[in-house]
Short mmCIF file of C-alpha atoms in Angstrom, two decimals:
data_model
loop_
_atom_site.label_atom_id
_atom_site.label_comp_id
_atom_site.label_asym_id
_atom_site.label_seq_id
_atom_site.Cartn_x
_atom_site.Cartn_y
_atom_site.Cartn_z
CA UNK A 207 0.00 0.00 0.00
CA UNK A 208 0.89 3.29 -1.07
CA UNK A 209 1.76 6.35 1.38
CA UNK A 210 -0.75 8.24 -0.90
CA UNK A 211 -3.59 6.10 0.24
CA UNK A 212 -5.70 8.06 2.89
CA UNK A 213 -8.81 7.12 4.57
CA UNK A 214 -10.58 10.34 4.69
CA UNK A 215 -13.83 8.57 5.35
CA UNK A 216 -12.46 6.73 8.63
CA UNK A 217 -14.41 7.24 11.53
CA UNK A 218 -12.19 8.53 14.02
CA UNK A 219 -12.34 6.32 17.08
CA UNK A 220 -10.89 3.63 18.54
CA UNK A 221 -11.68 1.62 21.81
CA UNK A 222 -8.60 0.65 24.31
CA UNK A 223 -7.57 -3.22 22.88
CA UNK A 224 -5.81 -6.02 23.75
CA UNK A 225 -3.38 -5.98 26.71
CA UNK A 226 -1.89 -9.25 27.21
CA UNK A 227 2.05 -9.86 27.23
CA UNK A 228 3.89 -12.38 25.94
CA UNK A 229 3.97 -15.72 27.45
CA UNK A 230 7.67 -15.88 28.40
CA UNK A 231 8.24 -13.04 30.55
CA UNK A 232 10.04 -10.51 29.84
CA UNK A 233 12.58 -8.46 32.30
CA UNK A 234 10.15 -5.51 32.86
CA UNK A 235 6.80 -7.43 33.00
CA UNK A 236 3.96 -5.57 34.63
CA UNK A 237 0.58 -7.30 34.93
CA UNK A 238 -1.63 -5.54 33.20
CA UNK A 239 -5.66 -5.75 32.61
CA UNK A 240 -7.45 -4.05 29.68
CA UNK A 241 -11.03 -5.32 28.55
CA UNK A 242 -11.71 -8.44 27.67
CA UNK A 243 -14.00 -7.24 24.09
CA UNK A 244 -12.13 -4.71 22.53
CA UNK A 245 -13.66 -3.45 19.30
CA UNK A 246 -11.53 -1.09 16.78
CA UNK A 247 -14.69 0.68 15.63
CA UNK A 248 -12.47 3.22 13.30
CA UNK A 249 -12.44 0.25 11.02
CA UNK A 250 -15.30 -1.49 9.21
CA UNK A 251 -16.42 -4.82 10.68
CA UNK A 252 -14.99 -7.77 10.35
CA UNK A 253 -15.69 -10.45 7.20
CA UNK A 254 -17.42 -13.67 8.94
CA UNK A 255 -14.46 -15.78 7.75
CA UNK A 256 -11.92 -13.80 9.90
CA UNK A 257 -13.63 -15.36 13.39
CA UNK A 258 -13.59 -19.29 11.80
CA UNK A 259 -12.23 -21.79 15.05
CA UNK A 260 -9.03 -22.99 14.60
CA UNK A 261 -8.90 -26.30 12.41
CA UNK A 262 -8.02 -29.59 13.47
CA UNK A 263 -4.71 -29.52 12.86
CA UNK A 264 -3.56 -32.94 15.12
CA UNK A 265 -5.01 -35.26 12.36
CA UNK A 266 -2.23 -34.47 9.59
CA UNK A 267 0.35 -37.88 9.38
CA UNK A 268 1.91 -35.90 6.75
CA UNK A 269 4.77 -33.56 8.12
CA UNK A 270 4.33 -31.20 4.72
CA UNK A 271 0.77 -31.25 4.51
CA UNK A 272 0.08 -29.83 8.42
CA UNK A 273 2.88 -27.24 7.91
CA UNK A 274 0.96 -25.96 4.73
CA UNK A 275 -3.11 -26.46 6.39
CA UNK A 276 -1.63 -24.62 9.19
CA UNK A 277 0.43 -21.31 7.22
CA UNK A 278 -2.82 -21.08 4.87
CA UNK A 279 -5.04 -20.98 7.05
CA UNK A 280 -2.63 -18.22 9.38
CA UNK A 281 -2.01 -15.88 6.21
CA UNK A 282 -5.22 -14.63 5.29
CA UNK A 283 -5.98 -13.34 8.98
CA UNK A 284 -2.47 -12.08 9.18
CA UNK A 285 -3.01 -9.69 6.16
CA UNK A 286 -6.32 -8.72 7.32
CA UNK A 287 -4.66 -7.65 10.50
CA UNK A 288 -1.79 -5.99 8.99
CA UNK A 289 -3.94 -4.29 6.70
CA UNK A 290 -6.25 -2.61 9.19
CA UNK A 291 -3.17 -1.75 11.30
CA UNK A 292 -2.07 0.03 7.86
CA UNK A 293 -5.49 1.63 7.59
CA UNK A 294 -5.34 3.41 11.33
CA UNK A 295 -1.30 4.40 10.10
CA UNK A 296 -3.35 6.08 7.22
CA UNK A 297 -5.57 7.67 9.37
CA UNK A 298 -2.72 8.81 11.39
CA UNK A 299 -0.62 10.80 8.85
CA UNK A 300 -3.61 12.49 7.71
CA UNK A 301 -3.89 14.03 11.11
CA UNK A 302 -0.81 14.88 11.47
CA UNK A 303 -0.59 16.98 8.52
CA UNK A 304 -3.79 19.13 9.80
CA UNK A 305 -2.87 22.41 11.51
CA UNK A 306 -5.94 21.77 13.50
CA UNK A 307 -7.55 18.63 15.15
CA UNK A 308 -11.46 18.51 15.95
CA UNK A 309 -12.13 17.18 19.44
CA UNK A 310 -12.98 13.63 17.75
CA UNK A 311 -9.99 13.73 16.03
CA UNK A 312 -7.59 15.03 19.43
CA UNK A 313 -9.71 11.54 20.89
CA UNK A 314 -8.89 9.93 18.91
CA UNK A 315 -5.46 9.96 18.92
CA UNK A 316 -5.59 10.31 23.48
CA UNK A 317 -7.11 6.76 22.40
CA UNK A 318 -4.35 5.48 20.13
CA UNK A 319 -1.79 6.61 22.61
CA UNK A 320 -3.29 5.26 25.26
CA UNK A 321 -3.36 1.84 23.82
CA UNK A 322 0.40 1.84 22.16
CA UNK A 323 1.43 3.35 25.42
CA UNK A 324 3.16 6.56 24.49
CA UNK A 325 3.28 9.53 27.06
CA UNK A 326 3.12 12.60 24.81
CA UNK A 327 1.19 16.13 24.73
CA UNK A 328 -1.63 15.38 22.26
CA UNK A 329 -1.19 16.61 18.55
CA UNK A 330 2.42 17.10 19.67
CA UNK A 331 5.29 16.29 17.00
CA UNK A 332 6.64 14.22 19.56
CA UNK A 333 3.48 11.70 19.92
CA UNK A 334 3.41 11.64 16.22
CA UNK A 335 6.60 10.54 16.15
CA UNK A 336 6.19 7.72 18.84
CA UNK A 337 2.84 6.68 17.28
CA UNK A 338 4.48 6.03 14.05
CA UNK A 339 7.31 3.48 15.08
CA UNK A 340 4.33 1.53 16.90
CA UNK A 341 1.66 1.88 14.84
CA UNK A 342 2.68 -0.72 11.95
CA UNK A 343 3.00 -3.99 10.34
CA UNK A 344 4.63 -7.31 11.63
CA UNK A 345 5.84 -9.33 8.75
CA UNK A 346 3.96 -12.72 7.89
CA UNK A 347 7.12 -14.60 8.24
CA UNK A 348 7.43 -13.95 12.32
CA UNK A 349 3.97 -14.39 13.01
CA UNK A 350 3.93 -18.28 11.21
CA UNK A 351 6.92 -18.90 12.98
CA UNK A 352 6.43 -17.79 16.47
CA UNK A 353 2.93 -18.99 15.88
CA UNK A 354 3.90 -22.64 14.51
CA UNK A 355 6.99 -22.66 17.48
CA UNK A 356 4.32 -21.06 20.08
CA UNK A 357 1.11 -23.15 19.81
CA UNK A 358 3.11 -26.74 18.57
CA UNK A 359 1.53 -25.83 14.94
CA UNK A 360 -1.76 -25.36 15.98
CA UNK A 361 -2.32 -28.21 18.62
CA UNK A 362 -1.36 -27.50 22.05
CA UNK A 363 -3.73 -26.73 24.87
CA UNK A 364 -4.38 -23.25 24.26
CA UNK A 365 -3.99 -22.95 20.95
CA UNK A 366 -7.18 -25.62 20.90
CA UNK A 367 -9.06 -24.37 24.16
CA UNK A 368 -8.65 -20.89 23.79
CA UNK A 369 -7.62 -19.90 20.01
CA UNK A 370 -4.51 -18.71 21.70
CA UNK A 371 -1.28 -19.16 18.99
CA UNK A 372 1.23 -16.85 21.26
CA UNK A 373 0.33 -18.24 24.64
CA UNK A 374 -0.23 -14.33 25.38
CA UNK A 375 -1.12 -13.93 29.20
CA UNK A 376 -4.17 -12.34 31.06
CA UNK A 377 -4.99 -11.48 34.77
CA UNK A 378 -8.44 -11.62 35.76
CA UNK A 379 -9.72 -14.56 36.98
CA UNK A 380 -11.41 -16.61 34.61
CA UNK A 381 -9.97 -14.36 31.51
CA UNK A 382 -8.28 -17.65 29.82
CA UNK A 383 -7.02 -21.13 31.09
CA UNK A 384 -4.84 -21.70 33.91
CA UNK A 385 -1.53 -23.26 32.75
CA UNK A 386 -0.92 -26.60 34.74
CA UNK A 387 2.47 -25.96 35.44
CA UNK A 388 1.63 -22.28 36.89
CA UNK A 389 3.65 -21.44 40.20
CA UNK A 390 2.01 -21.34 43.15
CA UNK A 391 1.12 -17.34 44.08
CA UNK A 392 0.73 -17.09 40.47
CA UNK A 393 -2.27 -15.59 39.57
CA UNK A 394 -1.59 -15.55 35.69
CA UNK A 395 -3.74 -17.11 33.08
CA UNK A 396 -3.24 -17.78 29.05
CA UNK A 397 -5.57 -15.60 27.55
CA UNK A 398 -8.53 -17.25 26.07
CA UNK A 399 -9.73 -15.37 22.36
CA UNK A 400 -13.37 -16.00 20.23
CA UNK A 401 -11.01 -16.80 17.45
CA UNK A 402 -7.30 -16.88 16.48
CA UNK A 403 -7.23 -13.99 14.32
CA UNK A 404 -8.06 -11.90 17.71
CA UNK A 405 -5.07 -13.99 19.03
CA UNK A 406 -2.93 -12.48 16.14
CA UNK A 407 -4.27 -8.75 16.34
CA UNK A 408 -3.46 -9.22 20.10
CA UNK A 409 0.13 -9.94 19.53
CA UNK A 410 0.64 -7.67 16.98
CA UNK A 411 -0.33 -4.97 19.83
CA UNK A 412 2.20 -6.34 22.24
CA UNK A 413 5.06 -6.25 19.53
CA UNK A 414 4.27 -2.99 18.95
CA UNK A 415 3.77 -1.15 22.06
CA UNK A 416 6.12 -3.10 24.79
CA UNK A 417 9.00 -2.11 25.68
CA UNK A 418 10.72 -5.30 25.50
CA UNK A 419 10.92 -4.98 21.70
CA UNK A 420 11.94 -1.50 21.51
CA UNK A 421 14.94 -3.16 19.39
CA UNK A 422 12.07 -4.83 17.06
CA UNK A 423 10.61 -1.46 16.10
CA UNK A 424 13.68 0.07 16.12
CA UNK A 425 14.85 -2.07 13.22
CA UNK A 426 11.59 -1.94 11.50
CA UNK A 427 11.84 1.87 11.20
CA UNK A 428 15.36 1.78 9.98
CA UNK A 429 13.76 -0.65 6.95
CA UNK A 430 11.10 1.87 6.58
CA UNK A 431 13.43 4.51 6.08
CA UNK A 432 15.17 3.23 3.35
CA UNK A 433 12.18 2.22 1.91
CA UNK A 434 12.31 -1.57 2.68
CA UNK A 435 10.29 -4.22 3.79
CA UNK A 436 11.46 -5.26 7.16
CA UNK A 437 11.60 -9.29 6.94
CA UNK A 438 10.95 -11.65 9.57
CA UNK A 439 14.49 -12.89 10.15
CA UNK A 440 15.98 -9.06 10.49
CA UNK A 441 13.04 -8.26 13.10
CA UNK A 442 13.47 -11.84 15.49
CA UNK A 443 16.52 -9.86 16.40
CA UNK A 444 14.28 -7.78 18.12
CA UNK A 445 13.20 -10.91 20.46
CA UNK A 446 15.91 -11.22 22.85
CA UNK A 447 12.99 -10.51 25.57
CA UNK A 448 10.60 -12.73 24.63
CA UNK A 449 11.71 -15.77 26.09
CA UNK A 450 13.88 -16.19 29.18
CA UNK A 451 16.22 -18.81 26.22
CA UNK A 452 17.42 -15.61 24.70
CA UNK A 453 19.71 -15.34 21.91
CA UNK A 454 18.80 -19.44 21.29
CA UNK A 455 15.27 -18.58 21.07
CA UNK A 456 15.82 -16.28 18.82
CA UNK A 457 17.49 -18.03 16.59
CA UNK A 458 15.09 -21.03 16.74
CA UNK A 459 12.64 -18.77 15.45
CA UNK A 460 15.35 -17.43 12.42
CA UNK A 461 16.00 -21.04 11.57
CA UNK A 462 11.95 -21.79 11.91
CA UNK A 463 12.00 -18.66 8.94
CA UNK A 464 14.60 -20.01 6.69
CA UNK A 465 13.90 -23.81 7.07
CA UNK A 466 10.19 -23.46 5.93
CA UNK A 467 11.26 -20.53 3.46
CA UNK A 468 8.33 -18.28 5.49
CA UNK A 469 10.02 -15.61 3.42
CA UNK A 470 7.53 -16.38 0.41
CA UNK A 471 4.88 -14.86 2.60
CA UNK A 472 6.61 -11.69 3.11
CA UNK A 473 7.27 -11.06 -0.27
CA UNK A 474 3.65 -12.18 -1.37
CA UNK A 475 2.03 -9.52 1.79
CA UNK A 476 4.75 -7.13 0.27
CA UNK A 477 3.76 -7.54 -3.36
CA UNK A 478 -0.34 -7.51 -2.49
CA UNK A 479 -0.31 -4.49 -0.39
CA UNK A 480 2.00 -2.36 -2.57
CA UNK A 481 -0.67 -3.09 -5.53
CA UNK A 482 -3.63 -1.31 -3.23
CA UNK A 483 -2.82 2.16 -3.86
CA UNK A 484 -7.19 3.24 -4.15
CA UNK A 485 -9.15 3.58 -1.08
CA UNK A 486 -11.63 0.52 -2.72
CA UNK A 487 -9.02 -1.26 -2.88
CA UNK A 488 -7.70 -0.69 0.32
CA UNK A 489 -11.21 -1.02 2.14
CA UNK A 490 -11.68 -4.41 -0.20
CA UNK A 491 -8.66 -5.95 1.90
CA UNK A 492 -10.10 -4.89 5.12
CA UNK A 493 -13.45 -6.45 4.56
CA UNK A 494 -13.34 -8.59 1.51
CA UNK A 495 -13.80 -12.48 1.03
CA UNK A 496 -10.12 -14.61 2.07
CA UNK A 497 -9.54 -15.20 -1.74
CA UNK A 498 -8.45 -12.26 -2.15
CA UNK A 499 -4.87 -13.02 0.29
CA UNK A 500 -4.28 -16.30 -1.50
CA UNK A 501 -0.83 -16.20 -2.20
CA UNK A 502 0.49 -17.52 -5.63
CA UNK A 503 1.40 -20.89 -4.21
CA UNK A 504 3.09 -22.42 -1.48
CA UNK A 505 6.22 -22.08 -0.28
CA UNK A 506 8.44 -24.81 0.05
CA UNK A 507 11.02 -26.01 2.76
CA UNK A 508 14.51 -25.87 2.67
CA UNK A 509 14.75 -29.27 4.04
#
């Protein structure tokens, strides 16, 4: 998509979203508790298809055949999230080139900082700056891999029970399923979502607002700047804090990428979006049937 492209016709409101971290705790963890039914009504609603159950992905024998079931059914929801995360970046620079913001539109930005978690004077160039480094994209290739590495492709307990591909953490009682193994004074859950697209949209939102991956969106701005797409592999970098394993989780994740040659999807989002330069087009993304994020095949494994 196109800098050019500008919703003019957005709404301009947004309701407080998803605040879950990441399952493996980072240094700085706070708990945290936002509400459990966050709607982004700037945005039109949601196709049907976009709240489908995870499939039964534990019935595959074939290695090859599960990996693909489970990446086509991730990349259509990941583009849809991506896209409307694009759509409120729209909405954003269009503001920020007004000498002068209506109340709704000063809310609605209060709103967006509130949720990314930047501590700026409204309007100010300063929390248009921060918004922009975290309001953006993740690329396809990180979200199949920490996704496939996160939920055992598709099948473990809360990736089944509660739609949950990022074992993302809640705390309110009740707000998801206790982990067996929790430690006692723990009053943690795993988040449980309707459906696993809200489970992606959820950890897009922690990538880009916590401050464990400042490195992430550092890195991702840098690619921006010189007008690149930032890839999955260049961004794990920015996961040293998402597992207490470190460096050696990060590089599971990087050989996760490479092995199953998730790179195919980035360069598919990057070719579809940079084609939807019209608002139609744009909104047709946002709200359109899944066939229209089909990829041009499948890719295939190094090994």
């Amino acid at each position: 998509m196109s800098a050019g492209v500008k919703l003019t016709a957005m709404a301009a409101t947004l309701v407080l979203a998803f605040g879950w971290g990441a399952f493996h705790k980072p240094a700085d963890y706070q708990p945290e508790y936002d509400q459990d039914n966050a709607t982004l009504d700037a945005l039109p609603p949601l196709p049907d298809w976009a709240m489908a159950d995870l499939p039964d992905f534990s019935g595959y024998h074939d290695t090859a055949e599960k990996k693909a079931a489970f990446f086509s059914f991730l990349y259509p929801r990941i583009v849809l999230a991506n896209t409307r995360v694009l759509m409120l970046r729209d909405n954003l620079e269009i503001l920020e080139g007004k000498s002068e913001l209506t109340d709704q539109e000063s809310a609605w930005l209060e709103r967006q900082a509130k949720r990314l978690r930047v501590d700026a004077e409204v309007a100010s160039s300063e929390m248009y700056d921060k918004l922009n480094r975290r309001l953006d994209v993740i690329p396809p290739s990180l979200i199949m891999a920490q996704a496939a590495n996160e939920s055992a492709w598709g099948t473990s307990r809360f990736a089944t029970q509660g739609n949950n591909l990022f074992g993302q953490w809640c705390f309110t009682r009740g707000c998801g399923l206790v982990p067996r193994s929790r430690a006692k004074g723990a009053t943690h859950e795993v988040a449980a979502f309707q459906s696993p697209y809200e489970s992606i949209r959820a950890y897009i939102t922690n990538l880009n607002r916590h401050d464990s991956y400042q490195a992430l969106r550092n890195t991702r701005e840098q690619a921006r700047t010189k007008d690149r797409f930032p890839g999955g592999i260049a961004l794990a970098q920015g996961l040293i804090g998402y597992s207490e394993r470190g460096a050696a989780y990060v590089e599971e994740i990087q050989a996760m990428i490479r092995h199953n040659n998730l790179g195919y999807y980035d360069k598919e989002y990057k070719a579809l979006i940079g084609s939807s330069n019209t608002l139609p087009e744009l909104l047709q993304l946002a709200t359109g049937d899944k066939a229209a994020f089909t990829p041009g095949g499948i890719a295939k494994s190094e090994g």
